Coordinates of C-alpha atoms in Angstrom, one line a residue:
M512 CA 1.7 2.1 -25.5
R513 CA 3.0 4.4 -28.6
P514 CA 6.4 5.2 -29.3
L515 CA 6.4 8.5 -27.2
D516 CA 4.9 6.8 -24.3
W517 CA 7.7 4.2 -24.3
L518 CA 10.5 6.6 -24.8
V519 CA 9.0 8.5 -21.3
L520 CA 8.5 5.6 -19.6
L521 CA 12.2 4.0 -20.3
G522 CA 13.7 7.4 -20.1
S523 CA 12.2 8.0 -16.6
L524 CA 12.8 4.5 -15.0
G525 CA 16.4 4.2 -16.9
T526 CA 17.4 7.7 -15.5
I527 CA 15.9 6.9 -11.8
V528 CA 17.9 3.6 -11.5
A529 CA 21.3 5.1 -12.7
Y530 CA 21.2 7.8 -10.2
G531 CA 20.6 5.6 -7.6
L532 CA 23.4 3.2 -8.0
Y533 CA 25.5 6.0 -8.7
R534 CA 24.7 7.6 -5.3
S535 CA 25.3 4.4 -3.8
R536 CA 28.8 3.8 -4.6
G537 CA 31.1 2.8 -1.7
S538 CA 28.4 0.7 0.0
N539 CA 31.2 -1.8 0.4
T540 CA 30.6 -2.2 4.3
V541 CA 27.6 -4.1 6.3
D542 CA 27.3 -0.7 7.6
R543 CA 27.0 1.4 4.4
Y544 CA 25.0 -1.3 2.8
L545 CA 22.3 -1.5 5.7
L546 CA 22.4 2.2 7.2
A547 CA 24.4 4.1 4.6
G548 CA 26.5 4.9 7.4
K549 CA 24.5 6.9 8.5
T550 CA 24.4 10.1 6.6
M551 CA 21.3 10.4 4.9
P552 CA 19.6 14.3 5.3
W553 CA 16.5 14.2 6.3
Y554 CA 14.4 15.1 2.9
A555 CA 16.1 11.9 1.5
M556 CA 14.6 9.9 4.5
A557 CA 11.4 11.7 4.3
L558 CA 10.9 10.9 0.5
S559 CA 12.2 7.2 0.9
I560 CA 9.3 6.4 3.7
M561 CA 6.8 8.2 1.3
A562 CA 8.0 6.0 -1.6
T563 CA 7.8 2.9 0.3
Q564 CA 4.5 3.7 1.4
A565 CA 3.0 5.0 -2.0
S566 CA 3.6 1.4 -3.8
A567 CA 2.2 0.7 -7.2
V568 CA -1.0 -0.5 -5.1
T569 CA -1.4 2.4 -4.0
F570 CA -2.3 4.1 -7.5
I571 CA -3.6 1.0 -8.8
S572 CA -5.7 -0.2 -6.7
T573 CA -6.7 3.2 -4.4
T574 CA -7.8 4.8 -7.2
G575 CA -10.2 1.5 -8.4
Q576 CA -11.1 1.5 -4.6
S577 CA -12.2 5.6 -5.1
Y578 CA -14.3 4.2 -8.0
V579 CA -16.2 1.7 -6.7
D580 CA -16.5 2.6 -3.0
G581 CA -15.6 6.3 -3.0
M582 CA -12.9 8.2 -1.2
R583 CA -13.8 7.4 2.6
F584 CA -10.8 5.0 2.6
V585 CA -8.9 8.2 3.1
Q586 CA -10.4 7.8 7.1
F587 CA -7.5 5.4 7.2
Y588 CA -5.0 7.7 7.5
F589 CA -6.2 10.3 9.8
G590 CA -4.4 8.5 12.8
L591 CA -0.8 8.8 11.1
P592 CA 0.0 12.5 12.4
L593 CA -0.3 11.4 16.0
A594 CA 1.3 8.1 15.6
M595 CA 4.4 10.1 14.0
V596 CA 4.6 12.4 16.8
M597 CA 4.6 9.5 19.6
I598 CA 7.7 7.9 17.6
C599 CA 9.4 11.1 17.4
A600 CA 9.1 11.4 21.1
T601 CA 9.8 7.9 21.9
A602 CA 11.4 5.2 19.3
V603 CA 13.5 7.6 17.1
P604 CA 15.7 8.5 20.2
I605 CA 15.8 4.9 21.7
F606 CA 16.8 3.5 18.5
H607 CA 19.4 6.1 18.0
R608 CA 21.3 6.1 21.0
A609 CA 21.1 2.3 21.3
R610 CA 23.1 2.1 17.8
V611 CA 21.2 -1.1 16.5
Y612 CA 21.1 -2.0 12.9
T613 CA 17.1 -3.3 13.3
A614 CA 14.3 -2.6 15.7
Y615 CA 14.2 -5.9 17.2
E616 CA 18.3 -6.0 18.0
Y617 CA 17.0 -3.7 20.5
L618 CA 14.7 -6.1 22.2
E619 CA 17.4 -8.4 23.0
K620 CA 19.1 -5.6 24.7
R621 CA 15.8 -4.9 26.6
F622 CA 14.6 -8.4 27.1
D623 CA 15.9 -11.4 25.9
A624 CA 17.2 -13.5 22.7
K625 CA 13.8 -15.5 22.6
T626 CA 11.6 -12.1 22.4
R627 CA 13.8 -11.0 19.7
A628 CA 13.8 -13.9 17.7
L629 CA 9.9 -14.1 17.8
A630 CA 9.4 -10.4 17.0
S631 CA 12.1 -10.9 14.1
V632 CA 9.8 -14.3 13.0
I633 CA 6.8 -12.0 13.2
F634 CA 8.4 -9.1 11.1
L635 CA 9.7 -11.6 8.6
M636 CA 6.0 -13.6 8.3
Q637 CA 3.9 -10.7 7.7
R638 CA 6.4 -8.6 5.6
G639 CA 7.4 -11.4 3.2
L640 CA 3.8 -12.1 2.5
S641 CA 3.2 -8.4 1.4
V642 CA 6.2 -7.5 -0.6
G643 CA 5.0 -10.6 -2.9
L644 CA 1.7 -8.0 -3.2
T645 CA 3.8 -5.0 -4.1
I646 CA 5.8 -6.7 -7.1
Y647 CA 2.2 -8.3 -8.4
A648 CA 1.0 -4.7 -8.7
P649 CA 3.3 -3.4 -11.4
A650 CA 3.2 -6.8 -12.9
I651 CA -0.7 -6.0 -13.5
V652 CA 0.4 -2.8 -15.5
L653 CA 3.1 -4.9 -17.5
S654 CA 0.5 -7.4 -18.4
V655 CA -2.1 -4.7 -19.7
I656 CA 0.4 -2.7 -21.6
L657 CA 2.2 -6.1 -23.3
G658 CA -0.4 -8.4 -23.4
W659 CA 2.0 -10.9 -21.5
P660 CA 0.3 -13.3 -19.1
D661 CA 0.8 -11.6 -15.2
N662 CA 3.2 -14.6 -14.2
V663 CA 6.0 -13.4 -16.9
T664 CA 5.6 -9.7 -16.1
T665 CA 5.9 -10.8 -12.6
L666 CA 9.1 -12.5 -13.1
V667 CA 10.4 -9.5 -15.3
M668 CA 9.4 -6.6 -12.7
G669 CA 10.8 -9.2 -9.8
L670 CA 14.2 -9.8 -11.3
T671 CA 14.7 -5.9 -12.3
V672 CA 14.1 -5.2 -8.4
I673 CA 16.6 -7.6 -7.3
L674 CA 19.1 -6.7 -9.6
Y675 CA 19.5 -3.2 -8.1
T676 CA 18.7 -3.8 -4.6
V677 CA 21.1 -6.6 -4.4
L678 CA 23.8 -4.1 -5.7
G679 CA 23.4 -0.8 -4.2
G680 CA 21.8 -1.8 -1.0
I681 CA 19.9 1.3 1.5
K682 CA 21.7 4.0 -0.2
A683 CA 20.4 3.2 -4.0
V684 CA 17.1 2.3 -2.2
T685 CA 16.8 5.7 -0.3
W686 CA 18.0 7.9 -3.4
T687 CA 16.0 5.9 -6.1
D688 CA 13.4 6.6 -3.9
V689 CA 13.8 10.4 -4.0
Q690 CA 13.8 10.5 -7.8
Q691 CA 10.6 8.3 -7.9
M692 CA 8.8 10.2 -5.5
L693 CA 9.4 13.5 -7.7
V694 CA 8.3 11.6 -10.9
I695 CA 5.0 10.4 -9.0
F696 CA 3.9 13.8 -7.7
L697 CA 4.3 15.1 -11.5
G698 CA 2.7 12.4 -12.6
L699 CA -0.4 12.5 -10.3
V700 CA -0.5 16.2 -11.4
V701 CA -0.6 15.6 -15.1
A702 CA -3.1 12.6 -14.4
L703 CA -6.0 14.8 -13.0
V704 CA -5.6 17.7 -15.0
T705 CA -6.0 15.3 -18.1
I706 CA -8.7 13.6 -16.5
V707 CA -10.8 16.9 -16.4
A708 CA -9.7 18.2 -19.8
L709 CA -11.4 14.7 -21.4
L710 CA -14.8 15.4 -19.6
P711 CA -17.5 16.4 -22.1
A712 CA -17.4 20.0 -23.4
G713 CA -20.7 20.8 -21.4
V714 CA -19.3 19.4 -18.5
S715 CA -17.3 22.1 -16.1
F716 CA -14.8 21.1 -13.1
S717 CA -17.7 22.2 -10.8
D718 CA -20.4 20.0 -12.6
A719 CA -18.0 16.9 -12.3
L720 CA -17.6 18.1 -8.3
F721 CA -21.4 18.0 -8.0
L722 CA -21.8 14.5 -9.7
A723 CA -19.1 12.9 -7.8
G724 CA -20.9 14.2 -4.6
K725 CA -24.6 12.9 -5.6
A726 CA -22.9 9.6 -6.9
G727 CA -21.5 9.1 -3.3
R728 CA -18.0 9.1 -4.3
L729 CA -16.8 12.1 -2.1
N730 CA -17.8 10.6 0.8
A731 CA -14.8 11.3 2.5
I732 CA -15.7 11.4 6.5
T733 CA -18.1 8.8 7.8
T734 CA -18.5 9.7 11.4
S735 CA -21.2 6.7 12.6
F736 CA -19.3 4.3 15.0
D737 CA -19.3 0.8 13.7
F738 CA -16.9 -1.9 14.4
N739 CA -17.8 -3.9 11.3
D740 CA -17.0 -0.9 8.9
R741 CA -13.7 -0.7 8.0
Y742 CA -13.6 2.6 7.1
N743 CA -15.1 5.8 9.3
M744 CA -13.6 8.4 11.2
W745 CA -13.1 6.4 14.7
S746 CA -11.5 3.4 13.0
G747 CA -9.3 5.5 11.2
L748 CA -8.2 8.0 14.4
I749 CA -8.0 4.8 16.8
G750 CA -7.4 1.7 14.6
G751 CA -5.4 4.1 12.5
T752 CA -3.2 5.3 15.1
F753 CA -2.1 2.1 16.7
L754 CA -1.7 0.4 12.8
F755 CA 0.9 3.5 12.0
L756 CA 2.8 3.1 15.3
S757 CA 3.1 -0.6 14.4
Y758 CA 4.5 0.6 11.1
F759 CA 6.4 3.4 11.7
G760 CA 7.6 2.6 15.3
C761 CA 8.0 -1.7 14.9
D762 CA 8.3 -2.3 10.9
Q763 CA 12.0 -2.5 10.1
S764 CA 11.3 -1.3 6.2
Q765 CA 10.4 2.1 7.9
V766 CA 12.7 2.0 11.1
Q767 CA 15.7 1.4 8.5
R768 CA 14.8 4.7 7.0
Y769 CA 15.0 6.5 9.7
L770 CA 18.3 4.8 11.1
T771 CA 20.0 5.9 8.2
G772 CA 19.8 9.6 9.4
R773 CA 22.8 11.6 10.3
S774 CA 21.1 12.4 13.7
I775 CA 17.7 12.0 15.7
A776 CA 16.6 15.5 14.7
Q777 CA 17.4 14.8 10.9
S778 CA 15.2 11.7 11.4
R779 CA 12.5 13.5 13.2
L780 CA 12.4 16.1 10.1
G781 CA 11.7 13.4 7.9
L782 CA 8.7 11.4 9.7
L783 CA 7.2 15.1 10.4
F784 CA 7.4 15.5 6.6
N785 CA 5.5 12.5 6.4
A786 CA 2.7 13.4 9.0
M787 CA 1.7 16.6 7.2
A788 CA 2.2 15.5 3.1
K789 CA 0.3 11.9 3.5
I790 CA -3.1 12.5 3.9
P791 CA -3.6 15.2 1.4
M792 CA -1.3 13.0 -0.9
Q793 CA -3.7 10.3 -0.4
F794 CA -6.7 12.5 -0.9
F795 CA -5.4 13.5 -4.2
I796 CA -4.9 10.4 -5.3
L797 CA -8.8 8.7 -4.0
F798 CA -10.1 12.0 -5.7
I799 CA -8.3 10.7 -9.3
G800 CA -10.6 7.7 -8.7
A801 CA -13.8 9.9 -8.0
M802 CA -12.9 11.9 -11.3
V803 CA -12.2 8.9 -13.5
F804 CA -16.0 7.4 -11.9
V805 CA -17.2 10.8 -13.1
F806 CA -15.4 10.5 -16.7
F807 CA -17.2 7.1 -17.0
L808 CA -20.6 8.4 -16.7
F809 CA -20.3 10.1 -20.0
E810 CA -18.0 7.2 -21.7
R811 CA -19.1 3.4 -21.6
P812 CA -17.0 1.6 -19.5
P813 CA -16.2 -1.6 -20.3
I814 CA -18.4 -4.4 -18.3
L815 CA -15.1 -5.9 -17.1
F816 CA -12.0 -3.6 -16.9
Q817 CA -9.8 -6.7 -17.1
A818 CA -9.5 -7.3 -20.8
A819 CA -8.2 -11.0 -20.9
E820 CA -10.9 -12.1 -18.9
L821 CA -13.3 -10.0 -21.0
D822 CA -12.2 -11.6 -24.1
R823 CA -12.2 -15.2 -22.7
I824 CA -16.1 -15.0 -21.7
E825 CA -17.4 -12.9 -24.3
H826 CA -18.5 -15.7 -26.6
A827 CA -20.4 -17.6 -23.6
R828 CA -24.3 -17.9 -24.1
E829 CA -25.2 -16.1 -21.1
F830 CA -22.5 -12.8 -21.7
L831 CA -24.8 -11.1 -24.6
P832 CA -28.2 -10.6 -22.4
L833 CA -25.6 -8.9 -19.6
A834 CA -23.9 -6.6 -21.8
Q835 CA -27.1 -5.6 -23.5
R836 CA -28.8 -4.8 -19.8
Y837 CA -25.2 -3.0 -18.9
A838 CA -25.6 -1.1 -22.0
G839 CA -29.2 -0.2 -21.2
A840 CA -28.3 1.0 -17.9
F841 CA -25.2 3.1 -19.0
E842 CA -27.7 5.0 -21.1
R843 CA -30.2 5.5 -18.4
R844 CA -27.6 6.6 -16.0
K845 CA -25.9 8.9 -18.5
Q846 CA -29.4 10.5 -19.4
A847 CA -29.5 11.3 -15.6
A848 CA -26.3 12.6 -15.2
L849 CA -26.9 15.1 -17.9
A850 CA -30.5 16.0 -16.3
M851 CA -28.5 16.6 -13.1
V852 CA -26.0 18.9 -14.6
E853 CA -28.6 21.0 -16.4
A854 CA -30.2 21.0 -12.8
H855 CA -27.1 21.8 -11.4
R856 CA -26.8 24.7 -13.7
S857 CA -30.0 26.3 -13.6
G858 CA -30.5 26.2 -9.8
D859 CA -34.1 24.4 -10.5
W860 CA -34.2 21.9 -7.9
T861 CA -37.9 20.6 -8.4
P862 CA -36.8 17.6 -10.6
Q863 CA -33.7 16.8 -8.6
E864 CA -35.2 13.9 -6.4
Q865 CA -36.5 12.1 -9.4
V866 CA -33.8 12.4 -11.3
V867 CA -31.3 11.1 -8.6
A868 CA -33.7 8.3 -8.2
E869 CA -33.2 7.2 -11.5
Y870 CA -29.6 7.8 -11.9
R871 CA -29.4 5.7 -8.5
A872 CA -31.6 2.8 -9.9
A873 CA -29.8 2.7 -13.2
Q874 CA -26.5 2.3 -11.0
K875 CA -27.6 -0.4 -9.2
D876 CA -28.8 -2.0 -12.6
M877 CA -25.1 -1.6 -14.0
D878 CA -23.8 -2.9 -10.3
A879 CA -25.9 -6.2 -10.7
A880 CA -24.6 -7.0 -14.3
R881 CA -21.2 -6.3 -13.4
S882 CA -21.6 -8.9 -10.6
A883 CA -23.2 -11.2 -12.7
T884 CA -20.4 -11.0 -15.1
F885 CA -18.0 -11.9 -12.1
E886 CA -20.0 -14.7 -11.5
L887 CA -19.7 -15.8 -14.8
V888 CA -16.2 -15.4 -15.2
E889 CA -15.7 -17.8 -12.1
R890 CA -18.2 -20.6 -13.8
N891 CA -15.8 -20.7 -16.7
G892 CA -12.7 -21.4 -15.4
G893 CA -11.8 -17.4 -13.6
E894 CA -10.4 -16.9 -10.2
K895 CA -13.0 -18.0 -7.2
G896 CA -14.2 -14.6 -6.2
F897 CA -13.1 -12.5 -9.1
R898 CA -13.0 -9.0 -8.9
D899 CA -11.5 -6.3 -11.5
T900 CA -10.9 -3.4 -8.9
N901 CA -7.2 -3.4 -9.6
Y902 CA -7.8 -2.5 -13.5
I903 CA -10.1 0.2 -13.3
F904 CA -7.1 2.9 -13.5
L905 CA -5.1 0.9 -15.4
S906 CA -8.0 0.6 -18.1
F907 CA -8.8 4.6 -18.4
V908 CA -5.0 5.4 -18.6
T909 CA -4.2 3.0 -21.8
H910 CA -7.2 4.0 -23.5
Y911 CA -7.9 7.8 -22.9
L912 CA -4.8 9.3 -22.0
P913 CA -2.7 11.0 -24.9
A914 CA 0.7 9.9 -26.1
G915 CA 3.4 10.8 -23.6
I916 CA 1.1 10.9 -20.4
V917 CA 0.3 7.2 -20.6
G918 CA 4.1 6.2 -20.6
L919 CA 4.4 9.0 -17.6
V920 CA 1.6 7.5 -15.6
I921 CA 3.0 4.1 -16.2
A922 CA 6.3 5.3 -15.1
V923 CA 4.6 6.4 -11.9
I924 CA 3.0 3.3 -11.3
I925 CA 6.2 1.3 -11.7
A926 CA 8.4 3.8 -10.2
A927 CA 6.2 3.3 -7.1
A928 CA 6.1 -0.5 -7.2
M929 CA 10.2 0.0 -7.3
S930 CA 10.7 1.7 -4.3
S931 CA 8.5 0.0 -2.2
S932 CA 9.5 -3.4 -3.2
S933 CA 12.9 -2.8 -3.2
G934 CA 12.8 -1.1 0.4
E935 CA 10.7 -4.1 1.7
I936 CA 13.1 -6.7 0.0
N937 CA 16.2 -4.7 1.7
S938 CA 14.7 -4.9 5.3
L939 CA 14.3 -8.4 5.2
A940 CA 17.5 -9.3 4.0
T941 CA 18.6 -6.9 7.2
V942 CA 16.6 -8.8 9.7
T943 CA 17.4 -12.0 8.1
M944 CA 21.3 -11.3 8.7
V945 CA 21.5 -9.4 11.8
D946 CA 18.6 -11.0 13.8
I947 CA 18.8 -14.7 12.6
Y948 CA 22.4 -15.4 10.6
Q949 CA 24.6 -13.4 12.7
R950 CA 22.9 -13.7 16.1
F951 CA 22.2 -17.8 16.0
L952 CA 23.8 -19.2 13.0
H953 CA 27.1 -17.6 12.1
H954 CA 29.2 -15.8 15.3
G955 CA 32.0 -13.7 14.8
G956 CA 32.4 -13.7 10.9
S957 CA 34.5 -10.9 9.1
D958 CA 32.4 -7.6 7.7
R959 CA 33.2 -9.0 4.2
H960 CA 31.3 -12.2 5.4
Y961 CA 28.4 -10.6 6.3
L962 CA 28.2 -8.2 3.7
W963 CA 28.2 -11.2 1.0
A964 CA 25.3 -12.6 3.8
S965 CA 23.4 -9.5 3.6
R966 CA 23.2 -9.7 -0.6
L967 CA 22.5 -13.6 -0.7
A968 CA 19.8 -12.9 2.0
T969 CA 18.5 -9.9 -0.8
L970 CA 18.3 -12.3 -3.4
F971 CA 16.9 -14.6 -1.6
W972 CA 13.8 -12.7 -0.3
G973 CA 13.4 -10.9 -3.8
L974 CA 12.9 -14.6 -5.4
Y975 CA 10.7 -15.4 -2.7
A976 CA 8.4 -12.3 -3.4
V977 CA 8.4 -13.1 -7.1
A978 CA 7.2 -16.8 -6.2
F979 CA 4.6 -15.6 -3.5
A980 CA 3.2 -12.7 -6.0
G981 CA 0.9 -15.1 -8.2
W982 CA -1.3 -15.2 -4.9
G983 CA -2.1 -11.3 -5.2
K984 CA -4.7 -12.1 -7.9
T985 CA -7.0 -13.9 -5.6
L986 CA -7.2 -11.2 -3.0
G987 CA -9.5 -8.5 -4.6
S988 CA -8.5 -4.8 -3.9
L989 CA -4.7 -5.1 -3.3
I990 CA -4.6 -2.1 -1.2
E991 CA -7.0 -3.6 1.2
A992 CA -5.1 -6.9 1.0
V993 CA -1.8 -5.5 2.1
N994 CA -3.0 -3.4 5.0
V995 CA -5.1 -6.7 6.2
V996 CA -2.3 -8.7 6.3
G997 CA -0.3 -6.3 8.2
S998 CA -3.1 -5.6 10.6
L999 CA -2.8 -9.5 11.2
F1000 CA 0.8 -9.3 13.0
Y1001 CA 1.8 -5.8 13.8
S1002 CA 0.1 -5.2 16.6
S1003 CA 1.4 -7.6 18.5
L1004 CA 5.2 -5.8 17.6
L1005 CA 3.4 -2.6 18.8
G1006 CA 2.8 -4.0 22.0
V1007 CA 6.0 -5.4 23.0
F1008 CA 7.7 -2.6 22.0
A1009 CA 5.2 -0.4 24.5
L1010 CA 6.2 -3.1 26.9
A1011 CA 10.2 -1.9 26.3
F1012 CA 9.3 1.6 26.6
F1013 CA 7.0 2.2 29.4
F1014 CA 6.7 -1.2 31.7
P1015 CA 10.0 -1.2 32.9
R1016 CA 8.9 -4.3 35.3
V1017 CA 8.0 -6.4 32.4
R1018 CA 10.5 -8.8 31.6
G1019 CA 11.5 -11.7 28.5
T1020 CA 9.3 -14.2 29.4
A1021 CA 6.4 -12.3 29.7
A1022 CA 6.8 -10.4 26.6
F1023 CA 7.2 -13.7 25.0
I1024 CA 4.1 -15.0 26.4
G1025 CA 2.2 -11.8 25.5
M1026 CA 3.2 -11.6 21.9
I1027 CA 1.9 -15.3 21.2
V1028 CA -1.3 -14.7 23.4
A1029 CA -2.0 -11.9 21.1
E1030 CA -1.2 -13.5 17.6
A1031 CA -4.0 -15.8 18.8
A1032 CA -6.4 -13.2 19.7
I1033 CA -6.1 -11.5 16.4
F1034 CA -6.3 -14.5 14.4
A1035 CA -9.2 -15.2 16.1
A1036 CA -11.2 -12.1 15.3
F1037 CA -9.8 -12.5 12.0
L1038 CA -11.2 -15.8 11.6
F1039 CA -14.3 -15.6 13.6
T1040 CA -15.8 -12.4 13.9
R1041 CA -16.7 -9.4 11.0
V1042 CA -14.8 -6.9 13.1
S1043 CA -12.9 -4.4 10.9
F1044 CA -9.1 -5.0 10.3
L1045 CA -8.0 -1.7 11.8
W1046 CA -9.5 -2.9 15.3
Y1047 CA -6.9 -5.8 15.2
N1048 CA -4.0 -3.4 15.7
V1049 CA -6.0 -2.3 19.2
I1050 CA -6.6 -5.8 20.1
G1051 CA -3.5 -7.3 19.8
C1052 CA -1.6 -4.2 21.5
G1053 CA -4.3 -4.7 24.6
A1054 CA -3.3 -8.3 24.6
V1055 CA 0.3 -8.0 24.4
I1056 CA 0.6 -5.7 27.3
A1057 CA -2.3 -7.2 29.1
T1058 CA -1.0 -10.7 29.3
A1059 CA 2.4 -9.2 30.1
L1060 CA 1.4 -7.4 32.9
A1061 CA -0.4 -10.5 34.2
V1062 CA 2.3 -12.7 33.8
T1063 CA 4.5 -10.2 35.7
A1064 CA 2.0 -10.3 38.7
L1065 CA 1.9 -13.7 39.1
R1066 CA 5.6 -14.5 38.5
P1067 CA 7.8 -14.4 41.8
A1068 CA 10.2 -11.1 41.4
R1069 CA 13.6 -12.1 41.3

């Protein structure tokens, strides 16, 4: 990081946080602290919802995911527009008219206290696990930039987020998110333009698209149906719809956003904006990862993108042969890529099949050398299951982007982390205070008492997230890890809200039993099958509804 990068980074982040705290003035009651007094316009809600999704994990890990596996991860979001339309028609008006602080508060109105408590605990478990990952991702950024251990940068990042989240509440979080999304949009465009400009003089943007396609990095659509394949059109449309129904309809970190809206219409506008904008945005981020891959066809990438681990093993006896094998394979791949560009320009496809075969053989050899290096890291005291996917984009940014742009891209990643983690911590505190503390532990307290309880709950969950963040280094691709964790819990919440909205005969005990059975079914699928995590959302939701209906049919009517 050069002085100009630090100026851009600190200036961007300082302005964002200061503006958010300025707009949060007057958050001195529980209603204003947790729901901003229901004063938020649709565009603020829309950008805040998008910012909460666009965590640092999105930029760090999604680009790396595209680098190693292509763009097929975009199919994960195909069910989002369908889910948003359904939620606008059902959950938004129901929650607004019920005048609740949390989605789970509604469950007691519809069922009973034990169903509300179970749903609240499931949410706290799920979101409590994932919030640590959203803090760990920017800690990786700071560790790469500063050379500090990631546990130190995790603590620094976590304490910063805790500070303004505790002080400003949901209003500070939302208005900070708006500024962060503007920085994110600018940073994405600048990053892509810069990557294309850094390609060799003889390689045009059209050539880059051709190479990315031949390398399998533009494989955005997979039409084959396979329960074991994580990302295909069908898992995205069906499983993704159920996941996003759960996320936006049952997860307090999202429900709380549209509960701050001035009206039902404003909340619907905020959600529909996300329905239209999310897939193009995710496609754009994945495309950046594909272009980084093309760049590294001509500029040799490191055999390990995590510099600290590379420094630690480069003196090992087995490392030199692997590095030599990797360098030789890269040169063969580079020559094959140049030959493919030449054939593409000339239109002479005669040698194309042989050149593509040479390219793929070289790529396979590079991948094998990297895999062997991962094993070497493990044998020399590294993490079990070590992968460096989360460091690919960061390595490119810090080594190849020009001064000023590095600071802007790093600001994008850290701003995204701040928006998502602050929103999650705020929602965890809301559920803890409203659904657990106020409902079961301390009745009849003053507004001031519950305001301080909310602040203390925010502090607790922030510290919890920092403590849990270290687990993130063991999970490989963080973008997958976050969604796997969510899928283990979301669908039981979706099932119980589906019962609440559409099955009036079902009562609390049946819903409660249905949620327990569903969680057992999901964990059985996770532990004993290879079914893709997107299908957990279908399995769990179906199990809740089927079990509750069976219990209702067997229990005598009162």
